[in-house]
Coordinates of C-alpha atoms and ligand atoms in Angstrom, one line a residue:
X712 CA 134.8 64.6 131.8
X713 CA 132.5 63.8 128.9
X714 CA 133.8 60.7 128.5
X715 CA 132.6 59.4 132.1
X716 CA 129.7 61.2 131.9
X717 CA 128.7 59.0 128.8
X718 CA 129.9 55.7 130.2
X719 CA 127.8 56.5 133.2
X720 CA 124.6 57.5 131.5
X721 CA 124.9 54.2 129.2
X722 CA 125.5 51.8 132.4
X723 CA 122.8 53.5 133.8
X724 CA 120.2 53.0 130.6
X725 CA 121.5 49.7 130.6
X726 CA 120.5 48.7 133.8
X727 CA 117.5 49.9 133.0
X728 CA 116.6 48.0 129.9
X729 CA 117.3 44.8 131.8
X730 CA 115.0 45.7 134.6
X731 CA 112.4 46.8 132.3
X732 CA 112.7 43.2 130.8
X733 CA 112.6 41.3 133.8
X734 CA 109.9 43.6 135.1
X735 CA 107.3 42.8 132.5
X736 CA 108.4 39.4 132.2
X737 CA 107.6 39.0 136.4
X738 CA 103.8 41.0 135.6
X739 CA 103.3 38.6 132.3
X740 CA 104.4 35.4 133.7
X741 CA 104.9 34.9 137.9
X742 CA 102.8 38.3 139.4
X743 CA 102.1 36.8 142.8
X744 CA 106.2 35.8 143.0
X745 CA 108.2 38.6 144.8
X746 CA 110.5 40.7 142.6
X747 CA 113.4 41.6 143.2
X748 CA 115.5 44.3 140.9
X749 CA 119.0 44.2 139.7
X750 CA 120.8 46.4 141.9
X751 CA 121.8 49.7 139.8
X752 CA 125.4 49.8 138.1
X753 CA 128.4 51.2 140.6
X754 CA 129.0 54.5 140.4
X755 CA 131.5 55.7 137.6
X756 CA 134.1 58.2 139.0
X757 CA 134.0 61.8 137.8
X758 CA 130.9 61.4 135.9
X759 CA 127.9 64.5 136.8
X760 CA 125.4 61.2 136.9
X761 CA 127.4 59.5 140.1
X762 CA 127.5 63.4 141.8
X763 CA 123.3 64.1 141.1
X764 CA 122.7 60.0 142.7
X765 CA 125.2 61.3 145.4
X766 CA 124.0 64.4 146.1
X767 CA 120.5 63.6 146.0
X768 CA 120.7 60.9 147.7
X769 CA 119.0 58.9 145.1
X770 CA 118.3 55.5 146.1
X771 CA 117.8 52.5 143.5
X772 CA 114.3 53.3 142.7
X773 CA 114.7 56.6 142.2
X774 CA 117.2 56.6 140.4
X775 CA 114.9 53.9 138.2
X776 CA 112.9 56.8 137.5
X777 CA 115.7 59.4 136.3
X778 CA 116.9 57.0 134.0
X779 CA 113.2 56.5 132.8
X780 CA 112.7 60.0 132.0
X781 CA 116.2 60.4 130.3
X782 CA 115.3 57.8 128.5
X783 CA 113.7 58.9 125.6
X784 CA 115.9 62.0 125.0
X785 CA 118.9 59.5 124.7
X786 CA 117.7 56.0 123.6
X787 CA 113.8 56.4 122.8
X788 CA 114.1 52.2 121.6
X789 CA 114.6 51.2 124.5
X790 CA 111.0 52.2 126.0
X791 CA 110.0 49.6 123.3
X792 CA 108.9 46.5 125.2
X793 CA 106.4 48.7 126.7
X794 CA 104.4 49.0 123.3
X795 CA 103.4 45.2 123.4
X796 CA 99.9 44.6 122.7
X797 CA 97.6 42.8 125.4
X798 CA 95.9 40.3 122.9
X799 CA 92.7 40.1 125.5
X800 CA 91.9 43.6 124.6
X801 CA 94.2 44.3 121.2
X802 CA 95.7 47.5 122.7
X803 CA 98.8 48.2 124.6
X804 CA 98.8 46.8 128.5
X805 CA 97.0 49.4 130.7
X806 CA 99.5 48.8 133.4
X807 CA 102.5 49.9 131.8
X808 CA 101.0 53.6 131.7
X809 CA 102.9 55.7 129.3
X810 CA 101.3 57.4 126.1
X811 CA 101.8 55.6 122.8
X812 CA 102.0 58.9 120.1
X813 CA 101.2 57.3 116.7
X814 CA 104.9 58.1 115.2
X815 CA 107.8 58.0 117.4
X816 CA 108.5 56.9 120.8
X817 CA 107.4 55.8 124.0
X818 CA 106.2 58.6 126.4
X819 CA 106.3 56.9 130.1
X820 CA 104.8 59.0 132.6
X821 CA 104.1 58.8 136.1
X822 CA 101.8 55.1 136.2
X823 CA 105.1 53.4 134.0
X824 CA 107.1 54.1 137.0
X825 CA 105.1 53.4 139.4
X826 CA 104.5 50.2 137.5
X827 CA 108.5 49.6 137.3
X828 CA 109.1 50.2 140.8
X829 CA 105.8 48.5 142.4
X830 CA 104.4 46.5 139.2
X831 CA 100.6 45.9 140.2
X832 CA 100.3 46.0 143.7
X833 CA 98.5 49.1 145.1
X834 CA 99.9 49.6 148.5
X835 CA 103.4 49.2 146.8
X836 CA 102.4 51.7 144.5
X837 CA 101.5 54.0 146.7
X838 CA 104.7 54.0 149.0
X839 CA 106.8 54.6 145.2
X840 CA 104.6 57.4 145.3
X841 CA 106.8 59.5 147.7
X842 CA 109.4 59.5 145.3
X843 CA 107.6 61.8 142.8
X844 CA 106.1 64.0 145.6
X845 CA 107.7 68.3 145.8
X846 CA 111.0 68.6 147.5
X847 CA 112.3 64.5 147.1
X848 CA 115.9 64.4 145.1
X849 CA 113.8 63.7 142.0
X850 CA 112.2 66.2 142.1
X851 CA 115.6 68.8 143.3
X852 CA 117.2 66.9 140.2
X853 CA 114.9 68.3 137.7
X854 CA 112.0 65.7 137.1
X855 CA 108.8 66.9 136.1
X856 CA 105.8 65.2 136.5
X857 CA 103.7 68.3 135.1
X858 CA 100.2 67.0 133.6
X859 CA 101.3 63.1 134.6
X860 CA 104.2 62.7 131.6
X861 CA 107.9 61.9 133.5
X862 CA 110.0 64.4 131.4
X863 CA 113.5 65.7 132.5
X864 CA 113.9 69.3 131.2
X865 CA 116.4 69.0 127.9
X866 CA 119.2 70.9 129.6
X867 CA 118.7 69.1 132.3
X868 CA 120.0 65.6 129.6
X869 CA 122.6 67.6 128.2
X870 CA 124.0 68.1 132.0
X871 CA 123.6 64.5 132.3
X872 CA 125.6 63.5 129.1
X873 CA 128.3 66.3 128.8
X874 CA 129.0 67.0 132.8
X875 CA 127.8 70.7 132.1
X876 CA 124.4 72.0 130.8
X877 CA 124.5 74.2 127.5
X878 CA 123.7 77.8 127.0
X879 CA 120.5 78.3 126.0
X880 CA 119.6 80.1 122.7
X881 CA 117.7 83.0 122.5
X882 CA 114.3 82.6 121.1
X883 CA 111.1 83.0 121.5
X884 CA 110.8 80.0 124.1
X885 CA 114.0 81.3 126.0
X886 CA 113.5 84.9 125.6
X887 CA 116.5 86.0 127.2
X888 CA 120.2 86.4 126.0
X889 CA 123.7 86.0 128.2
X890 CA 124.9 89.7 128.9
X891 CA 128.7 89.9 128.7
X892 CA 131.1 92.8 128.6
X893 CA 134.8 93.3 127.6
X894 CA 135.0 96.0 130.5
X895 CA 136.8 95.7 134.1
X896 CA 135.4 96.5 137.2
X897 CA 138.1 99.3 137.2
X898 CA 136.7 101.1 134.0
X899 CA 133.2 101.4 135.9
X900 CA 132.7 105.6 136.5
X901 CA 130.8 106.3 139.0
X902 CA 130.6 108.9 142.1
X903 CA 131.8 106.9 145.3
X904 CA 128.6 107.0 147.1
X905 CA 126.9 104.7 143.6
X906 CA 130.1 102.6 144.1
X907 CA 129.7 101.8 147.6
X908 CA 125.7 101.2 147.2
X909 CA 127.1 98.8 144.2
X910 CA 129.8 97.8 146.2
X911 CA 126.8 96.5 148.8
X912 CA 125.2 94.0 146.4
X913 CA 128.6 92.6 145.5
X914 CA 128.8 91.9 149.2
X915 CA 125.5 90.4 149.1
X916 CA 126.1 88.3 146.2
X917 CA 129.5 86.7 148.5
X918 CA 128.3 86.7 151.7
X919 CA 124.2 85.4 151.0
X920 CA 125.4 81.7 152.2
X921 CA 126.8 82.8 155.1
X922 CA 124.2 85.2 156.1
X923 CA 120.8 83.1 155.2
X924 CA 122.5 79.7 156.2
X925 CA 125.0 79.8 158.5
X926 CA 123.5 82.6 160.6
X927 CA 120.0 81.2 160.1
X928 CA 118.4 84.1 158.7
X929 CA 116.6 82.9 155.8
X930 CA 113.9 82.4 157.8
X931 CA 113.3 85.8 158.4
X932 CA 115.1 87.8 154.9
X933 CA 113.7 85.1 152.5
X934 CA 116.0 84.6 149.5
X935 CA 116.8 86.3 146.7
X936 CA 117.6 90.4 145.9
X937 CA 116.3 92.7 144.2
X938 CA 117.7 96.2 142.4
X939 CA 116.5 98.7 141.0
X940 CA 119.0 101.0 138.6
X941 CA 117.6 104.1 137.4
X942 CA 118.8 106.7 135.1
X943 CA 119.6 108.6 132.5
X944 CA 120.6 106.4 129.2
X945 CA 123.7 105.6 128.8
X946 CA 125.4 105.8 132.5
X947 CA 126.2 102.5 133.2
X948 CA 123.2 100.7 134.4
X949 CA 123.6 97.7 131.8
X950 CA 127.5 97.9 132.0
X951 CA 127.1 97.9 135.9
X952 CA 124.4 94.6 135.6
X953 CA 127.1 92.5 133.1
X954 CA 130.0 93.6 135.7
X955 CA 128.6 92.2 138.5
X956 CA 128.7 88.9 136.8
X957 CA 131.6 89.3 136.0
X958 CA 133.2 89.7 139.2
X959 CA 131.2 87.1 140.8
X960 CA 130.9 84.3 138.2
X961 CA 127.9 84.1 137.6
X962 CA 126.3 84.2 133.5
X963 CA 123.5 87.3 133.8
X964 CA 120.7 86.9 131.4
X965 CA 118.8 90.1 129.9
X966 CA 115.4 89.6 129.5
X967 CA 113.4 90.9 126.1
X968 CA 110.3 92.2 127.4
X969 CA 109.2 93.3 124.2
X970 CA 109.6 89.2 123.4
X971 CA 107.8 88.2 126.5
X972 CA 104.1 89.6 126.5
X973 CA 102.8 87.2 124.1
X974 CA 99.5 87.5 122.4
X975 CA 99.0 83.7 122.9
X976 CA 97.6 83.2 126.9
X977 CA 99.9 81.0 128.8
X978 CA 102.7 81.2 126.3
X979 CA 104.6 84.0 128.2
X980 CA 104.2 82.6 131.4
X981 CA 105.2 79.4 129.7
X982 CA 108.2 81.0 128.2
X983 CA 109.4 83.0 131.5
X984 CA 109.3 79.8 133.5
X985 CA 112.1 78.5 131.3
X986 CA 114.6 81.5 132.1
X987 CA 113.3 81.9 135.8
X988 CA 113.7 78.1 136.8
X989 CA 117.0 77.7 135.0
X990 CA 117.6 81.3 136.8
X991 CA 117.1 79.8 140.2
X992 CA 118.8 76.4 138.9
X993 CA 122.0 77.6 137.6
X994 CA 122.8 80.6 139.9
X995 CA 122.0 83.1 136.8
X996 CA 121.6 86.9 137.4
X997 CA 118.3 88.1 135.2
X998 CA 118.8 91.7 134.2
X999 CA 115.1 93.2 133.2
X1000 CA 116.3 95.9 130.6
X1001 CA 114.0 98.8 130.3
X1002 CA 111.6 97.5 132.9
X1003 CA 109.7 100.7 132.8
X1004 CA 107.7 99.0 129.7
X1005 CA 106.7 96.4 132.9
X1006 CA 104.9 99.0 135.4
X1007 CA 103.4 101.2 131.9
X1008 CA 101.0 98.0 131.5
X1009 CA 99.9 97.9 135.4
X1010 CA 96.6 100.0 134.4
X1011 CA 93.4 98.6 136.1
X1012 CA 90.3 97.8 134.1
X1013 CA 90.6 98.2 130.6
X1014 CA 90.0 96.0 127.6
X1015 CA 90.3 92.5 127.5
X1016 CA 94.0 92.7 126.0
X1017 CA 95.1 95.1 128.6
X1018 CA 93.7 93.1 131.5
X1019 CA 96.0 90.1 129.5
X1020 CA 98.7 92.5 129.7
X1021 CA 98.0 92.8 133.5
X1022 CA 97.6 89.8 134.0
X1023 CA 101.3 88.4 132.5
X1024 CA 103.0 91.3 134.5
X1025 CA 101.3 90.3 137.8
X1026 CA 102.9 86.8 137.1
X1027 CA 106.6 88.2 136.4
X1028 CA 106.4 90.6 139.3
X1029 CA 105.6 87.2 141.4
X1030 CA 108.5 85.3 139.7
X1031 CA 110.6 87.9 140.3
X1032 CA 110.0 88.6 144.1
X1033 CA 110.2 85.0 144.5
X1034 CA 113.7 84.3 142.5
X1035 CA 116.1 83.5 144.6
X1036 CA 119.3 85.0 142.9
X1037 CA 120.0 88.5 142.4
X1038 CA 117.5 90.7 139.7
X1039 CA 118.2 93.4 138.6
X1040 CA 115.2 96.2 137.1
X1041 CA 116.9 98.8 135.1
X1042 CA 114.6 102.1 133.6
X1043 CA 115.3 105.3 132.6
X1044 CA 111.9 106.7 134.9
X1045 CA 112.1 106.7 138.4
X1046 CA 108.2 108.1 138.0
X1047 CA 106.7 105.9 136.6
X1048 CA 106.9 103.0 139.2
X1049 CA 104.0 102.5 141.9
X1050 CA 105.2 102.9 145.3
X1051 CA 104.1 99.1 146.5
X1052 CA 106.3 98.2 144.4
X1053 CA 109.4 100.1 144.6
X1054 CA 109.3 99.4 148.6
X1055 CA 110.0 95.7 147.3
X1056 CA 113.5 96.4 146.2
X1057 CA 116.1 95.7 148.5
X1058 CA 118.2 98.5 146.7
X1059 CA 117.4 101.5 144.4
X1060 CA 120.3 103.1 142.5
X1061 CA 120.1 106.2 140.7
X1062 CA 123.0 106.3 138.1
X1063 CA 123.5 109.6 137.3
X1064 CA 125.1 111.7 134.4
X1065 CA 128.7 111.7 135.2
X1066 CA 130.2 115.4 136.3
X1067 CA 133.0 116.8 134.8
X1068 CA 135.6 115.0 136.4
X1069 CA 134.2 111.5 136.0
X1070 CA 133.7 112.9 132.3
X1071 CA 137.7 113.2 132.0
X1072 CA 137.9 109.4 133.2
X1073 CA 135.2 107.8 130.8
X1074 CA 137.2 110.0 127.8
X1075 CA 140.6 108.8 129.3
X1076 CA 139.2 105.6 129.3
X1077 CA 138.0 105.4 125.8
X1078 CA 141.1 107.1 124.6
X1079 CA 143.5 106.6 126.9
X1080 CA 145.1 103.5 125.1
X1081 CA 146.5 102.2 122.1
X1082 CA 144.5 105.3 119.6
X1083 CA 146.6 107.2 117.6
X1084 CA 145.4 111.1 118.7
X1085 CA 146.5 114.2 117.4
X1086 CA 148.8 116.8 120.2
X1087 CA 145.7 119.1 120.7
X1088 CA 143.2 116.4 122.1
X1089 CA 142.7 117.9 125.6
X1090 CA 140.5 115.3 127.6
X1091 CA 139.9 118.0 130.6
X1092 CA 139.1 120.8 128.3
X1093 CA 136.4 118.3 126.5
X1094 CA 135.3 116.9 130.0
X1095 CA 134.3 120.1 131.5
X1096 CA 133.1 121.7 127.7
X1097 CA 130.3 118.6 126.9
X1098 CA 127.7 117.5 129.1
X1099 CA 127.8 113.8 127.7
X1100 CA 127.1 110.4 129.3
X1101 CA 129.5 107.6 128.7
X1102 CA 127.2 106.2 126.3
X1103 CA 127.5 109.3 124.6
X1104 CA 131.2 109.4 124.7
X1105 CA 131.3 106.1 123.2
X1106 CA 129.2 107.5 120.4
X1107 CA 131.3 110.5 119.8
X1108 CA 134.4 108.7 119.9
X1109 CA 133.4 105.7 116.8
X1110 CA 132.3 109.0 115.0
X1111 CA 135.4 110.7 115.6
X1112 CA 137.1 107.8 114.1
X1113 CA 135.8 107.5 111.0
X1114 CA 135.9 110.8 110.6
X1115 CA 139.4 110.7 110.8
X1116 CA 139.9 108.1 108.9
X1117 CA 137.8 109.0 105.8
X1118 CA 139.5 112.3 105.5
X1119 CA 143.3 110.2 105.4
X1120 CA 144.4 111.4 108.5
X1121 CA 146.4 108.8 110.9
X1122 CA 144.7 110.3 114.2
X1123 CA 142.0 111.4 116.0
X1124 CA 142.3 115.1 116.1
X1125 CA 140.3 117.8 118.2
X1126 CA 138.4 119.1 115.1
X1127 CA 137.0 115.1 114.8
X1128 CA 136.1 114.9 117.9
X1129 CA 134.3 118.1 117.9
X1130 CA 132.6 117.9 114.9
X1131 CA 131.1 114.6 116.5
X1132 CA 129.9 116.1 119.8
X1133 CA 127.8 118.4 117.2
X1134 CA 126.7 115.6 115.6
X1135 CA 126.0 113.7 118.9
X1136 CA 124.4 116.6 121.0
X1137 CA 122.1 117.3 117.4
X1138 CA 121.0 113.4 118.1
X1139 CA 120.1 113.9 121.5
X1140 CA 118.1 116.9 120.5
X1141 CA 120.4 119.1 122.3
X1142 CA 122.6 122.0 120.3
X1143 CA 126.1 122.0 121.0
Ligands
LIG926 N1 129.5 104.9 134.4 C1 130.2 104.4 133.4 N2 131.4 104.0 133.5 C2 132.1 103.5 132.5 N3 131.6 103.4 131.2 C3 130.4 103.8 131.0 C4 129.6 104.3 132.1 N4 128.4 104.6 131.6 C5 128.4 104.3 130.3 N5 129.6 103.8 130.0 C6 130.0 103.4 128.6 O1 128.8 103.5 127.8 C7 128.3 102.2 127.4 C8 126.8 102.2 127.5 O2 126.4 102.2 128.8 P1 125.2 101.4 129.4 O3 124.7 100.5 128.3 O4 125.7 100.6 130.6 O5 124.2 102.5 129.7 P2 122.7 102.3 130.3 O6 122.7 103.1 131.6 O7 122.4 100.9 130.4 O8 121.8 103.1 129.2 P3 120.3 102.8 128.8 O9 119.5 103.4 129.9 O10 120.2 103.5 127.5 O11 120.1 101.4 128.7 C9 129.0 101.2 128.3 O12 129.2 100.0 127.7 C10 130.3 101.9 128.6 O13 131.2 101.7 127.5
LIG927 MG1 121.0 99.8 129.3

């Protein structure tokens, strides 16, 4: 719906032009006279703008302000009339507010719309006030009023303009990437007591509504949940995070810790706020991959750096107890994590190295399909012979492969894949 998404925003910047216009025009010319605003453009079916004013509700003023702060993301020009110069002083109007940055645009903040929705008149600009304040539609729709400059986030625009917000990119300001997997739910090996505790956070993840709304507990749970998977490497803990998502819908971001403890103070928490409010925004599962590097940095005392270090971790423990989606914590050491804060996870889910006959499934399922084998590749005999993971498996099998493949053959035979469980179990520091 792109089309009436654009068509809305322009009406809507429109309207906003001309009321800028008449606005100054009112403070420069008849200040005492009432004022009364152009009422805001009707609402254009199908467009994301006409849902947020619905579901706000956002009234005429504030949706004033929204356009305001889209403003200079989509058509910066048109903040222009706010740069004329009070020839009494020779320097822009006081009373508009705004910053004036030397190149580029106008930057309205909080005094321009309070100015736009009450001009001069103080106990009118203190009842617009209420507009701006925590937990108004505005506010719910994404306006920031952070250090006084009206700014709606840019994905927030883009949602605006396009009827759907984009994927971020990974970087070093979003430090997080979408985790996806080509896997089914069915392919998943795990003992039936892991799948039924996994089972138990699917059911969280389609029932919370019901349970925190409907039957008013939210009060009492709070939102959000948390997991903790721990295990050896390479028994499904990632696989399980992606699936989840999967199942339910819902995108699952893994989070680069080694990309989030910044040397620069403030920049981490800077950079985590990003993923965690667009977390809580968007419905996104965060996935904390090897989270063990997390509780290694909770040391007390210490040099200055450390006590840095402690201090960033003590702000992503807090944004993560107080996300309200599902997180997930995976780790490879159970050990290493302090008590006080494993009794915060709702669950704790040891994933652990598949037996013999879940062995024979992973192989079967790696296998199992279209690969050209040889007539003595004996999945049970190789499930109960190698203690492997299913990361392993994985390993042994793209080995096996080439191997194959490099010597002319047409299939995977027995002798390839044993020559790459050698080769795999000498990785691991094991002998075969
Ligand atoms: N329990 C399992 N069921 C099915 N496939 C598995 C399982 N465990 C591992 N695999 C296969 O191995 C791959 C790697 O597993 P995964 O990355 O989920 O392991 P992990 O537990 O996250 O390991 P690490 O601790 O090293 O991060 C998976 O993508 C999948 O192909
Ligand atoms: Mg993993």
């Amino acid at each position: 719906m792109a089309d009436a998404d654009a068509r809305a925003v322009a009406a809507e910047l429109a309207w906003l032009a001309r009321v800028i216009e008449a606005r100054i025009t009112h403070f420069l010319k008849e200040p005492g006279a009432p004022f009364r605003p152009e009422a805001p453009p009707a609402p254009t079916p199908g467009s994301a703008l006409t849902a947020l004013v619905a579901e706000g509700p956002l009234d005429p003023q504030a949706r004033l302000v929204l356009a305001l702060a889209l403003a200079p993301q989509v058509q910066p020009a048109l903040l222009d009339p706010f740069f004329l110069r009070n020839s009494a002083i020779d320097r822009g109007f006081t009373e508009f507010g705004g910053t004036r940055p030397e190149t580029g645009g106008f930057q309205p903040n909080v005094d321009t719309a309070l100015f736009l929705i009450a001009g001069t008149d103080p106990a009118a600009r203190i009842a617009a006030m209420a507009h701006l304040g925590p937990d108004r539609p505005l506010r719910r729709a994404g306006l920031s009023i952070a250090g006084g400059a009206l700014t709606l986030p840019p994905y927030r625009a883009m949602a605006l303009l396009q009827g759907r917000a984009p994927e971020p990119d990974f970087s070093a300001d979003f430090p997080a990437k979408r985790l996806t997997t080509a896997l089914d739910w069915e392919d998943l090996v795990l003992p039936d007591a892991v799948m039924h505790r996994i089972g138990h956070i699917l059911g969280w993840l389609e029932h919370e509504g019901r349970i925190l709304r409907d039957w008013g507990l939210g009060r009492s749970l709070g939102q959000g949940f948390r997991a903790l998977f721990h295990g050896p490497p390479g028994t499904g803990k990632t696989l399980t995070a992606a699936l989840l998502g999967k199942r339910t819908g819902q995108p699952v971001y893994r989070i680069d810790l080694s990309m989030v403890v910044s040397k620069y103070i403030g920049e981490t928490e800077k950079n985590l706020a990003g993923v965690f409010d667009q977390a809580a925004e968007r419905g996104w599962i965060l996935f904390f991959d090897e989270a063990d590097a997390l509780f290694g940095t909770r040391s007390s005392g210490g040099t200055a750096n450390d006590r840095h270090a402690n201090q960033e971790v003590a702000y992503l423990l807090q944004r993560i107890e107080d996300c309200p989606g599902l997180v997930i914590l995976a780790t490879n050491l159970r050990g290493n994590i302090d008590e006080a804060f494993f009794r915060r996870f709702h669950a704790a889910i040891l994933f652990p190295r598949p037996d013999a006959r879940q062995r024979e499934r992973l192989w079967r399922g790696v296998l199992g399909g279209a690969v050209p084998l040889e007539g003595d590749v004996d999945f049970g005999e190789m499930a109960r012979a190698h203690d492997l993971s299913g990361g392993s498996i994985n390993n042994v099998v793209r080995h096996a492969a080439v191997t194959a493949l490099r010597r002319g053959a047409a299939r995977i035979g027995a002798r390839d894949l044993g020559d790459a469980v050698a080769q795999e179990l000498q990785k691991e520091g094991r002998t075969p």
